[in-house]
Coordinates of C-alpha atoms and ligand atoms in Angstrom, one line a residue:
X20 CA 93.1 62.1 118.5
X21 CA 95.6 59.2 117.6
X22 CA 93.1 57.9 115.3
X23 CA 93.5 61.4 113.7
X24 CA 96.3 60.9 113.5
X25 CA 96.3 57.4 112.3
X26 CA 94.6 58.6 109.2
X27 CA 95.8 61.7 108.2
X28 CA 99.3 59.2 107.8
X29 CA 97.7 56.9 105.7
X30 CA 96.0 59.8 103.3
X31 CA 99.8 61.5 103.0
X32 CA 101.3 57.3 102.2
X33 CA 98.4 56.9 99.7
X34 CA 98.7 60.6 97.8
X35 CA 102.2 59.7 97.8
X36 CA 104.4 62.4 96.8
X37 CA 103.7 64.3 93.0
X38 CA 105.3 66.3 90.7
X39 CA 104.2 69.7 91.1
X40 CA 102.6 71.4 87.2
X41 CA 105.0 73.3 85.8
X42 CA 103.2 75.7 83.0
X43 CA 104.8 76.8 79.9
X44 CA 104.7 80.5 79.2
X45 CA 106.3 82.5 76.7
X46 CA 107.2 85.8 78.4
X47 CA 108.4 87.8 75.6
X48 CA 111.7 89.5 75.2
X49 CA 112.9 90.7 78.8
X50 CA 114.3 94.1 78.9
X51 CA 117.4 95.2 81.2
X52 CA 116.2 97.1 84.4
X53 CA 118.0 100.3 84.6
X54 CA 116.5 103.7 86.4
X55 CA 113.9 101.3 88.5
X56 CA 112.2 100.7 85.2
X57 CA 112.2 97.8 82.0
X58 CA 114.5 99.4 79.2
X59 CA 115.4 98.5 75.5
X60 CA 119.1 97.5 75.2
X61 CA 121.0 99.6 72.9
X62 CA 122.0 96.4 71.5
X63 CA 119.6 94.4 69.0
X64 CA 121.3 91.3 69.4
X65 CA 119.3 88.4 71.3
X66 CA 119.7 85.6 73.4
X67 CA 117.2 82.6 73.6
X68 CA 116.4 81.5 76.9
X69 CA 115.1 77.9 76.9
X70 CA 113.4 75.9 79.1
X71 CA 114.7 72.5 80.5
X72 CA 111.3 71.0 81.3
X73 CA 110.0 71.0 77.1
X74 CA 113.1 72.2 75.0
X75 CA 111.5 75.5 74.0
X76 CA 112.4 79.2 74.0
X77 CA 110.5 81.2 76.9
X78 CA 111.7 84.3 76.5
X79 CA 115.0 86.5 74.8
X80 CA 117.3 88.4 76.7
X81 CA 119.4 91.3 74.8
X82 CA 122.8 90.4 74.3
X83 CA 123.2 94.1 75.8
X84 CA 127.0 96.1 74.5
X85 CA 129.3 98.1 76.8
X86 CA 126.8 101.1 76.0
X87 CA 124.1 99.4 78.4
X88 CA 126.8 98.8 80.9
X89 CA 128.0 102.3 80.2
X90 CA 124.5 104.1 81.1
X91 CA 123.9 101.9 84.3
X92 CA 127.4 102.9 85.9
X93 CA 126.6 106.5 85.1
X94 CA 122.7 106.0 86.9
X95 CA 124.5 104.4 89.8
X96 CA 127.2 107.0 90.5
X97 CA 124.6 109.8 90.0
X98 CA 122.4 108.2 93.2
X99 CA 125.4 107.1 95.2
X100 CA 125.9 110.1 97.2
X101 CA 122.7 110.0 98.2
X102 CA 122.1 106.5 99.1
X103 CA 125.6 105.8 100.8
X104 CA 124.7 108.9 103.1
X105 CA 121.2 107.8 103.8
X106 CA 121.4 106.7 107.0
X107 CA 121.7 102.9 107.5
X108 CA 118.5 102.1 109.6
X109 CA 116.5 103.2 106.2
X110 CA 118.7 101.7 104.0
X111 CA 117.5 98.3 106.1
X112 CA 114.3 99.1 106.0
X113 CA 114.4 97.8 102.1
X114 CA 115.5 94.6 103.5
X115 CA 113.0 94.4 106.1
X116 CA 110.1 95.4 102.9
X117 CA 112.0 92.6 100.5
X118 CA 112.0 89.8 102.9
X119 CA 108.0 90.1 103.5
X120 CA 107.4 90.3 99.3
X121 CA 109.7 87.2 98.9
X122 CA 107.5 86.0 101.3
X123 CA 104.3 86.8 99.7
X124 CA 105.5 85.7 96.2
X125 CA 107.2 83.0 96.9
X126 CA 105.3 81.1 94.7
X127 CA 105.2 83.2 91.5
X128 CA 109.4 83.1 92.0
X129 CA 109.6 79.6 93.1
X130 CA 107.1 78.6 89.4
X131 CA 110.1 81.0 87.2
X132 CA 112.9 79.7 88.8
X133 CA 111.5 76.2 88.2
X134 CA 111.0 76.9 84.4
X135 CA 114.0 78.6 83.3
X136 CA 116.3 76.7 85.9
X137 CA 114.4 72.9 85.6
X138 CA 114.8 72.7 89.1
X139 CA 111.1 71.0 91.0
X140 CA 109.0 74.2 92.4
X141 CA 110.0 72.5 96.3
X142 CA 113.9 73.2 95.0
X143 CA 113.4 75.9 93.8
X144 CA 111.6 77.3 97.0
X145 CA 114.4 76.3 99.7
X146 CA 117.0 78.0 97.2
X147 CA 114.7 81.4 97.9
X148 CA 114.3 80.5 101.8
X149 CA 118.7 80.3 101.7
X150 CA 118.5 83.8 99.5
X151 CA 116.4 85.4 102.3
X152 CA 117.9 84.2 105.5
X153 CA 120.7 87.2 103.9
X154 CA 118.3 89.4 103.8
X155 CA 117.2 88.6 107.0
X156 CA 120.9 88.9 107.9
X157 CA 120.8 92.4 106.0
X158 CA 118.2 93.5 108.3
X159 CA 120.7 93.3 111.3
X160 CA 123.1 95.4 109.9
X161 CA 122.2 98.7 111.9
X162 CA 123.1 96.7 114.8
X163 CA 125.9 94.5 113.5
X164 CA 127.8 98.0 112.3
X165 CA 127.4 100.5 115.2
X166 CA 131.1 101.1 114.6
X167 CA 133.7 100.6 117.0
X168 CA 134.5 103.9 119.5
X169 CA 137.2 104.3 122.3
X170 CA 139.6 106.3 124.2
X171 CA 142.8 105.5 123.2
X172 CA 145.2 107.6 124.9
X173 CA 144.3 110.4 127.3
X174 CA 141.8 112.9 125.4
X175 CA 142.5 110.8 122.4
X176 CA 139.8 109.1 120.7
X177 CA 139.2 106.2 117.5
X178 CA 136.2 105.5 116.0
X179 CA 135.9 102.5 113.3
X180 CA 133.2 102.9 110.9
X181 CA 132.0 100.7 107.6
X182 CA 131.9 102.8 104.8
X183 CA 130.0 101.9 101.2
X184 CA 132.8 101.5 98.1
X185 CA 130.6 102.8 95.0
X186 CA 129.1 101.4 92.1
X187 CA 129.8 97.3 92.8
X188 CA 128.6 94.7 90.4
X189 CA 127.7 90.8 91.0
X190 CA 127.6 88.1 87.7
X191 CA 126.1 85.0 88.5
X192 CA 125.9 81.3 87.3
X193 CA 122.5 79.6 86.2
X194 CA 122.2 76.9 89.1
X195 CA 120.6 79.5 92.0
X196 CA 119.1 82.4 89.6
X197 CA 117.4 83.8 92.8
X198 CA 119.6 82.9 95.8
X199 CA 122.9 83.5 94.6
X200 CA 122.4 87.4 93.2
X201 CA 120.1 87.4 97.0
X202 CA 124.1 86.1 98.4
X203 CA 125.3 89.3 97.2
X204 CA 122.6 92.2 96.8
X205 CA 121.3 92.5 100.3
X206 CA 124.2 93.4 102.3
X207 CA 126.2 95.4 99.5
X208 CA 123.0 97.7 98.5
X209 CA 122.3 97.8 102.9
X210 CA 125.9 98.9 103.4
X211 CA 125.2 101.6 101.1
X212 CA 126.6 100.3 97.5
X213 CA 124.9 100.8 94.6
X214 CA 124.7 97.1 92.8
X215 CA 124.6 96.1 89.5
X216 CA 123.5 92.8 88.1
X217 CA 124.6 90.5 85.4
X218 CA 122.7 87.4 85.7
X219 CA 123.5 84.0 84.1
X220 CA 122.0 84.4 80.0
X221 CA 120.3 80.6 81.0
X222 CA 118.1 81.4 83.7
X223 CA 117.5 86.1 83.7
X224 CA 114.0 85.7 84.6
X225 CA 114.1 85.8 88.2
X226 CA 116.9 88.2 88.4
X227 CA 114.1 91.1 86.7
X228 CA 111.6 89.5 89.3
X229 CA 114.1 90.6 92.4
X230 CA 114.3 93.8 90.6
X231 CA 110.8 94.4 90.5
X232 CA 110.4 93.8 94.4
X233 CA 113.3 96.0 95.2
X234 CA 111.1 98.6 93.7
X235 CA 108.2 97.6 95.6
X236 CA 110.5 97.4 98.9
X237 CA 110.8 101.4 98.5
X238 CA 114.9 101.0 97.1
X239 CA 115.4 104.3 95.1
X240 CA 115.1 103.9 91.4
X241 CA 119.0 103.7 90.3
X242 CA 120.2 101.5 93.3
X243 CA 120.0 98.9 91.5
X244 CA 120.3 98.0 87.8
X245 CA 120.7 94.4 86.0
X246 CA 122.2 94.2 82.4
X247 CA 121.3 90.9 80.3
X248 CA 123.8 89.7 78.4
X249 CA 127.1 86.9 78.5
X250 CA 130.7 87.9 77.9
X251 CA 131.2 91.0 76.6
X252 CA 129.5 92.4 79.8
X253 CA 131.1 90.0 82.5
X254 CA 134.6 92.0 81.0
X255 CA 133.0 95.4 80.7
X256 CA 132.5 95.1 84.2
X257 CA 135.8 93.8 85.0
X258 CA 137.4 96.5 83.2
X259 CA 135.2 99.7 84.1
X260 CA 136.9 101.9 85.7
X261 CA 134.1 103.2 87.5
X262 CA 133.3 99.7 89.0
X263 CA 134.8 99.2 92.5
X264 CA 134.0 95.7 93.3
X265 CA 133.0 92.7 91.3
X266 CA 131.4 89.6 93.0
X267 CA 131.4 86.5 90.6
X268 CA 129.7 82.9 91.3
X269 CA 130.2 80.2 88.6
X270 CA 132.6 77.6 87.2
X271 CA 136.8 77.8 88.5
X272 CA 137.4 78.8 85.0
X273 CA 135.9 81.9 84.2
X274 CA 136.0 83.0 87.7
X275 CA 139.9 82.6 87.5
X276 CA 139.8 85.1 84.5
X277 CA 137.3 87.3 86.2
X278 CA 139.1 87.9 89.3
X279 CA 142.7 87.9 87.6
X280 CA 141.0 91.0 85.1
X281 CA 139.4 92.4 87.7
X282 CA 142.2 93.0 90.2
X283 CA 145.1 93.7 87.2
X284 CA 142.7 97.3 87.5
X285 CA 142.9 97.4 91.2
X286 CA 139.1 96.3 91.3
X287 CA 138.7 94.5 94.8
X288 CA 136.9 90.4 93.4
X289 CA 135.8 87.9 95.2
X290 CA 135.2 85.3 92.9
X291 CA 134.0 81.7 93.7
X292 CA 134.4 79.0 91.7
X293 CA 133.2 75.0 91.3
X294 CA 133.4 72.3 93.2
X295 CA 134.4 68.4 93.8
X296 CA 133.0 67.6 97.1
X297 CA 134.1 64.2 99.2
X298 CA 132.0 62.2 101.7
X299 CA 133.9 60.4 103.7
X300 CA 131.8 57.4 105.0
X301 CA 133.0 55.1 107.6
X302 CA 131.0 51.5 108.8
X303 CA 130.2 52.4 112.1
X304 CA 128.2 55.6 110.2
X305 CA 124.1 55.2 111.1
X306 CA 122.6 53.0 108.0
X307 CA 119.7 54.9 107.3
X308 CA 120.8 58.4 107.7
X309 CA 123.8 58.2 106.2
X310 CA 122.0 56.5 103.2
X311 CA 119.4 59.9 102.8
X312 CA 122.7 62.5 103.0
X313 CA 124.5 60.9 100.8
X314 CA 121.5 60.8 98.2
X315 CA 120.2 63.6 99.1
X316 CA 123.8 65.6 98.3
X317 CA 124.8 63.9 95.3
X318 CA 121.4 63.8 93.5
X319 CA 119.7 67.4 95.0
X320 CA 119.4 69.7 92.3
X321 CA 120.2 66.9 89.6
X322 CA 123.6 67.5 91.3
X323 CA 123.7 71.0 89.6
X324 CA 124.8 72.8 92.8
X325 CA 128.8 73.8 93.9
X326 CA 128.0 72.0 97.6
X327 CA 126.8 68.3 95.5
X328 CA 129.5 65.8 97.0
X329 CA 129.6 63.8 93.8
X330 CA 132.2 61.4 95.5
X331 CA 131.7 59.3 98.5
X332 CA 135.1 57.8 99.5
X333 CA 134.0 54.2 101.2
X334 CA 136.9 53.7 104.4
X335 CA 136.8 49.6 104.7
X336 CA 133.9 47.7 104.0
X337 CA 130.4 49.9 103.8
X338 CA 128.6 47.5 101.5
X339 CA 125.1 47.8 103.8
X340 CA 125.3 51.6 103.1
X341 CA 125.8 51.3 99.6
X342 CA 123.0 48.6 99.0
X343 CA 120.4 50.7 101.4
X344 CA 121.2 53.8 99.2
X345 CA 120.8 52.2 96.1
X346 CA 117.4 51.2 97.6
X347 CA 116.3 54.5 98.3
X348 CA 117.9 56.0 94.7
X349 CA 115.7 53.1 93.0
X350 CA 112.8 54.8 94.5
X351 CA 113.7 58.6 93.7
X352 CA 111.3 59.7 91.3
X353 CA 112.3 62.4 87.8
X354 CA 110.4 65.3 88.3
X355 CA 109.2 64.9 92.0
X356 CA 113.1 64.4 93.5
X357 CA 114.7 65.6 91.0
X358 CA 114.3 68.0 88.2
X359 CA 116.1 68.4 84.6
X360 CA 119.8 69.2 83.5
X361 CA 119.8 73.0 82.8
X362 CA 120.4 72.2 78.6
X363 CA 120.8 69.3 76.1
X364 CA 125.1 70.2 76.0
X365 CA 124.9 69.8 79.3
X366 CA 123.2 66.2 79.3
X367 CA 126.1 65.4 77.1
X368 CA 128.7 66.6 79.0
X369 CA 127.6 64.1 81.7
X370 CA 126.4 61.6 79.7
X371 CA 130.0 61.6 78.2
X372 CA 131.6 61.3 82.0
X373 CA 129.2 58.3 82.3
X374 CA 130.3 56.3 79.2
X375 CA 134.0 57.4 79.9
X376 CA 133.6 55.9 83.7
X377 CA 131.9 53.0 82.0
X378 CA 134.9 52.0 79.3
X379 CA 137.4 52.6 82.4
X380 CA 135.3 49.1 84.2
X381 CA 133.2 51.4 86.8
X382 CA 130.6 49.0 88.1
X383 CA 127.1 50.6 87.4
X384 CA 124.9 50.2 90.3
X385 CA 122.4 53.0 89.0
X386 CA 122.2 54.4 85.4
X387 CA 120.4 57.2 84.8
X388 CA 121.2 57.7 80.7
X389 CA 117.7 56.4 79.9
X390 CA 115.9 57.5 82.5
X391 CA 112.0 57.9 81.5
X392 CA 110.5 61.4 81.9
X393 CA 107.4 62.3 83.2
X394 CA 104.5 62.7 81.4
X395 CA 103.9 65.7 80.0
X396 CA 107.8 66.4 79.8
X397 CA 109.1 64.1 77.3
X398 CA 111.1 66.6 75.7
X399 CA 112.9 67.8 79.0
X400 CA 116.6 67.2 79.2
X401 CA 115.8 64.3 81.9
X402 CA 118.7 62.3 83.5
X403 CA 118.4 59.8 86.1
X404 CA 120.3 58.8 89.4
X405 CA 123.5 57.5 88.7
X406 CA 125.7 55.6 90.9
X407 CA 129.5 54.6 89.7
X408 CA 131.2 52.1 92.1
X409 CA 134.8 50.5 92.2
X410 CA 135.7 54.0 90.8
X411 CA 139.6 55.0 90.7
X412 CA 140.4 58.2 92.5
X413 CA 142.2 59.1 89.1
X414 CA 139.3 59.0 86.7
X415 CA 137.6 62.0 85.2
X416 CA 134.6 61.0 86.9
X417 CA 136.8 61.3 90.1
X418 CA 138.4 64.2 89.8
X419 CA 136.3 66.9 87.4
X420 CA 133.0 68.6 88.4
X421 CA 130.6 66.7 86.5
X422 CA 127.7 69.1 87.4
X423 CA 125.0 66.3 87.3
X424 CA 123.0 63.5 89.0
X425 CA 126.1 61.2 89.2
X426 CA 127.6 59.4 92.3
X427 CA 131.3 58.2 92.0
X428 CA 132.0 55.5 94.7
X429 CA 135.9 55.4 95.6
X430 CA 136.6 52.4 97.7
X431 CA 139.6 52.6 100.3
X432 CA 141.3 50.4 103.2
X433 CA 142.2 53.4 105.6
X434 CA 141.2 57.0 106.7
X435 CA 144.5 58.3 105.9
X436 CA 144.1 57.0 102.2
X437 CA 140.3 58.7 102.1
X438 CA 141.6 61.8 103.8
X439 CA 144.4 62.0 101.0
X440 CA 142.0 61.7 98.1
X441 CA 140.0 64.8 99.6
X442 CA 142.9 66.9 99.9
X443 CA 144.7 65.8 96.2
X444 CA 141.6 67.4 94.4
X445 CA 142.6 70.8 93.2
X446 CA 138.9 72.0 94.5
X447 CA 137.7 73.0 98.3
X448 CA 134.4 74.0 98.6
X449 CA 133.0 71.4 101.0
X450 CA 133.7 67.9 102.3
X451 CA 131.7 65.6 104.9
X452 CA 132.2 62.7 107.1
X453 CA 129.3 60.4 108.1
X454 CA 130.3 58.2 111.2
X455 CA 129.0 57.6 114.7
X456 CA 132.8 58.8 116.1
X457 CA 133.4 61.5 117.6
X458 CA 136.8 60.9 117.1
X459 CA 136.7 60.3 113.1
X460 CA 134.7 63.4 112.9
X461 CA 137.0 65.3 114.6
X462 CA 140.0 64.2 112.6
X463 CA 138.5 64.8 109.7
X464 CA 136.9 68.2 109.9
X465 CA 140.2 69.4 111.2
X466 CA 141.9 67.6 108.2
X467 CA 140.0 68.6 105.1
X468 CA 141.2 70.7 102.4
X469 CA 137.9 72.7 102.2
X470 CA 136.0 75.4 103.5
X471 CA 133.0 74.0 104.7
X472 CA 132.9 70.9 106.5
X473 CA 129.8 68.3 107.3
X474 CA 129.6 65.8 110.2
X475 CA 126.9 63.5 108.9
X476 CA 125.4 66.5 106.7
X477 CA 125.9 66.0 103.1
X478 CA 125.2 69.9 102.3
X479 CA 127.3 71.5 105.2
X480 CA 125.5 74.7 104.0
X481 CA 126.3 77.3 106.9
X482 CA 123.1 78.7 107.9
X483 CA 123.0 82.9 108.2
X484 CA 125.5 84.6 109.6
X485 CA 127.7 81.7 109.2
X486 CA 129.1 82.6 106.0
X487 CA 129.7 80.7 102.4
X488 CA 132.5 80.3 101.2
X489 CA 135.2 77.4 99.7
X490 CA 139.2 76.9 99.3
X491 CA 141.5 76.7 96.7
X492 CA 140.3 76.7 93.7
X493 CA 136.6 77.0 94.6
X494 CA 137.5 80.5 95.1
X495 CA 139.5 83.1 93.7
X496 CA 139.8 86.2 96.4
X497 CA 139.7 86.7 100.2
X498 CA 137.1 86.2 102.5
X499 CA 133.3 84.6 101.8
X500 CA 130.5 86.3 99.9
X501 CA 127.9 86.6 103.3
X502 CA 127.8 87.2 106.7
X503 CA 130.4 89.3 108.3
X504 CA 132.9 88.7 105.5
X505 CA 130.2 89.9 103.4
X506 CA 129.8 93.0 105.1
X507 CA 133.6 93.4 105.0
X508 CA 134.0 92.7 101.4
X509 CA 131.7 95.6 99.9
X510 CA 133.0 98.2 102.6
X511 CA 135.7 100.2 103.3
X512 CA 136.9 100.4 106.8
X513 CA 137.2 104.3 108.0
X514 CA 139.5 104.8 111.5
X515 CA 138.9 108.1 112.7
X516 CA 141.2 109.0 115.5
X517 CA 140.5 112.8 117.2
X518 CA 142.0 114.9 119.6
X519 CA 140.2 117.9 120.5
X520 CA 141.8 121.0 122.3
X521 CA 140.7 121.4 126.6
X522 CA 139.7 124.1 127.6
X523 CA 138.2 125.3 131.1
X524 CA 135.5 127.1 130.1
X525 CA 135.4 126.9 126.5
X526 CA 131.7 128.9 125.9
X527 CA 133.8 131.9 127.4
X528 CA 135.6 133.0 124.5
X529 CA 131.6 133.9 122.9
X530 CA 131.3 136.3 125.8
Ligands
NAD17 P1 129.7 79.8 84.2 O1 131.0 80.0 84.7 O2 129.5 79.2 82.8 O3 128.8 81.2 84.1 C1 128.8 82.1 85.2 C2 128.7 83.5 84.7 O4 129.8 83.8 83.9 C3 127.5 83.7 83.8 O5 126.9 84.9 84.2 C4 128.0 83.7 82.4 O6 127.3 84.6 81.6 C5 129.4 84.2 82.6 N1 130.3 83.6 81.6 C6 130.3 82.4 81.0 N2 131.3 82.2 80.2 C7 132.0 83.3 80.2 C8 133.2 83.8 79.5 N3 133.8 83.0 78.6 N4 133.7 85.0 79.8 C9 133.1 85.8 80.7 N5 131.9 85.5 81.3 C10 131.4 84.2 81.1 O7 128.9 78.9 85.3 P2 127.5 78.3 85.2 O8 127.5 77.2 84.2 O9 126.4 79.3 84.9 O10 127.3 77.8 86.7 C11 127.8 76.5 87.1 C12 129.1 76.7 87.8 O11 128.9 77.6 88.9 C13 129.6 75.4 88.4 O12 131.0 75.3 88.2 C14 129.3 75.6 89.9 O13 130.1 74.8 90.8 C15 129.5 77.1 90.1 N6 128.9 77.6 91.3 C16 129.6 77.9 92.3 C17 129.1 78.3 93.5 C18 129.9 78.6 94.7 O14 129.4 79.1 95.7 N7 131.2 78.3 94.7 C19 127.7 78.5 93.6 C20 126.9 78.2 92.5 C21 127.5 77.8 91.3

């Protein structure tokens, strides 16, 4: 057995670990799903999707006019009586469908995310395993919302029930094209919403994909619609009167506007934003470990997600962390770790916050502007691990969302001055600590200005129900977008309190 054993290791060290084939395909101009069905825009204008891995259009996307908008409100608001009355355990039942065809197709998804997105297929598959565990969640909802009942006074009785708002829409950003539309869709179309879609015009192709299964899953054609397109339809949604909700997932910037828009009209918006994240690392913090998370959070994702902690704030001298995680970044292969930057104005944004860092004396320990691609993707918009230290916590690099593979090392003599640096920044999504103190951690995770804390986890993702969510300006709005503040975010709650009349007999008065 051990000799098994012994040799299954050594085939896994000698394969070593490889990029996985990612196939180009032209798909062809991608309709908007409206009705439960592929439908022309009324617009003719186009937009070119492209992907990251060669530089190449893969598909168009309409750049679809209030019209579209316009005929998917009125094909939601026709089936809303009908689904928000359905009762809840069918409603579920979708989920329960969806979660075994994400399941089965995992692969299919995980190979489009990968080429519209640029993210590696393994990426790209944990984003879809996050997006489900709400789903999963979804599932439990005819338990979670029996409604609350009592006697509150003598004959007098309140019952608390969760009741669907209308026709709610989500927008989402390019970084999770599956699991952040799978954040919203499964508990506000279980709650009994009908949900429309506007995904990110960078990465649409798995959005049609989700639509497809909810079809498959049994959802009644008109539940769910998605309209392709950019601005024009991110403020027709924020402006439609016949829109109750808005959920919104991209950069601080437009979801500012979004949820200020939104909520002049009364509209309820929850709209999260982008992120700085902070790892606070102290020397008595486990070498190895410590090494991997903060890697493994800076670079995942070529840094591309709202939970990357692009800063690690150094408290005294933690020069054997930084030398063992420039060891392991040396060995961190393109393609394989790490997959590309979403476009080539992207690259340059970051490249830009590199050569600024540079000029400004960061010391480079890693420098990922000339990183070399892998064969077969030499056109990709490839960019390496980079690692600034001796960074000031005043820099751009410091203080912006970069949005790319791109480590800024802030060096400090106390806790108090790290812990200061985290709450300065204007953003609060997440923050970590890596130490082997109890006592560090504590302080810290009761310190930070964000709203979802790490203790010697890079990605302090909350797993399902736990909700996601930041602070300040990582999110505009109250509450997070799962879990029970989900649920409470797409429904209304309805208190009914009755008294009925007593009577001795009452069947008597029929005789
Ligand atoms: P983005 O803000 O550029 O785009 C998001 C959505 O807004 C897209 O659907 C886009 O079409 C639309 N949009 C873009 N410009 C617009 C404008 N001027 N007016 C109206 N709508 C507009 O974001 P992105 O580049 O797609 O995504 C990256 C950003 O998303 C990062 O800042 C990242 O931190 C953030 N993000 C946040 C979270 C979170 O949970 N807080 C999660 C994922 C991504």
């Amino acid at each position: 057995m051990k000799v098994l054993k012994f040799f299954q290791m050594l085939l896994l060290m000698l394969k070593g670990k490889k990029m996985g084939k990612i196939n180009f395909k032209n798909y062809g101009h991608q309709k908007n799903w409206i009705s439960g069905s592929y439908v022309d825009s009324i617009s003719t204008k186009k937009i070119s999707v492209v992907s990251p891995y060669f530089d190449k259009e893969i598909a168009t996307v309409s750049e679809s006019n209030i019209n579209d908008l316009n005929l998917a409100v009125e094909k939601s608001k026709s089936i809303f009586p009908y689904w928000s009355k359905l009762n809840i355990r069918d409603r579920a039942e979708v989920m329960f469908q969806l979660k075994s065809i994400l399941e089965k197709n995992m692969e299919e998804l995980s190979c489009l995310i990968a080429l519209d997105n640029g993210k590696t297929v393994e990426d790209a598959k944990g984003s879809i395993l996050r997006g489900k565990e709400v789903v999963e969640f979804a599932t439990s909802l005819p338990s979670l919302l029996n409604g609350d009942s009592s006697q509150v006074a003598d004959g007098i009785t309140c019952t608390l029930s969760y009741e669907p708002i209308g026709v709610v829409a989500g927008i989402t950003p390019f970084n999770f094209p599956a699991m952040v539309p799978l954040w919203m869709i499964p508990i506000a179309i279980t709650t009994g919403n009908c949900f429309i879609l506007k995904p990110s015009e960078q990465t649409p192709l798995s959005a049609l994909k989700i639509a497809e299964y909810l079809k498959e899953a049994g959802l009644p054609d008109d539940v769910f619609q998605v309209i392709n397109g950019s601005r024009d339809i991110v403020e027709g949604i924020s402006d439609h009167q016949d829109i109750e909700a808005v959920a919104f997932v991209g950069s601080s910037k437009i979801a500012k506007i979004v949820y200020s828009r939104s909520t002049a009209l009364g509209k309820r918006a929850l709209c999260l934003g982008g992120a700085k994240n902070h790892m606070i690392v102290v020397p008595d913090a486990d070498l190895y470990s410590t090494a991997k998370g903060l890697l493994a959070s800076s670079m995942g994702s070529a840094g591309q997600r709202c939970m990357a902690a692009s800063v690690a704030v150094g408290v005294a001298n933690i020069d054997p962390i930084i030398q063992q995680l420039v060891k392991e970044a040396n060995e961190f292969k393109l393609g394989v770790d790490m997959g590309t930057i979403i476009s080539k104005e992207a690259f340059d944004r970051i490249t830009k916050y590199i050569d600024e860092a540079e000029k400004m004396g960061a010391d480079i320990l890693i420098d990922g502007r000339n990183a070399m691609p892998p064969k077969d993707y030499e056109n990709g918009y490839w960019l390496g691990v980079t690692i600034l230290d001796n960074v000031s916590p005043d820099w751009p690099c410091a203080q912006e969302e970069i949005f790319g593979p791109v480590l800024s090392i802030i060096r400090t003599e106390s806790l108090e001055q790290a812990m200061k640096i985290e709450n300065d920044n204007t953003y609060g999504n997440a923050a970590a600590v890596f130490t082997t103190s109890g006592e560090i951690a504590k302080t810290i995770s009761e310190n930070a200005s964000a709203g979802m804390i790490g203790i010697n986890i890079g990605v302090p993702v909350p797993r399902e129900p736990y909700s996601f969510g930041g602070w300040n300006e990582s999110k505009y709005g109250h509450g997070d977008i799962t879990g029970k503040s989900g649920v409470h975010f797409w429904t209304n709650l309805k208190k009914v309190t009755a008294r009925w009349p007593e009577s001795e007999e009452p069947w008597k008065k029929y005789f």
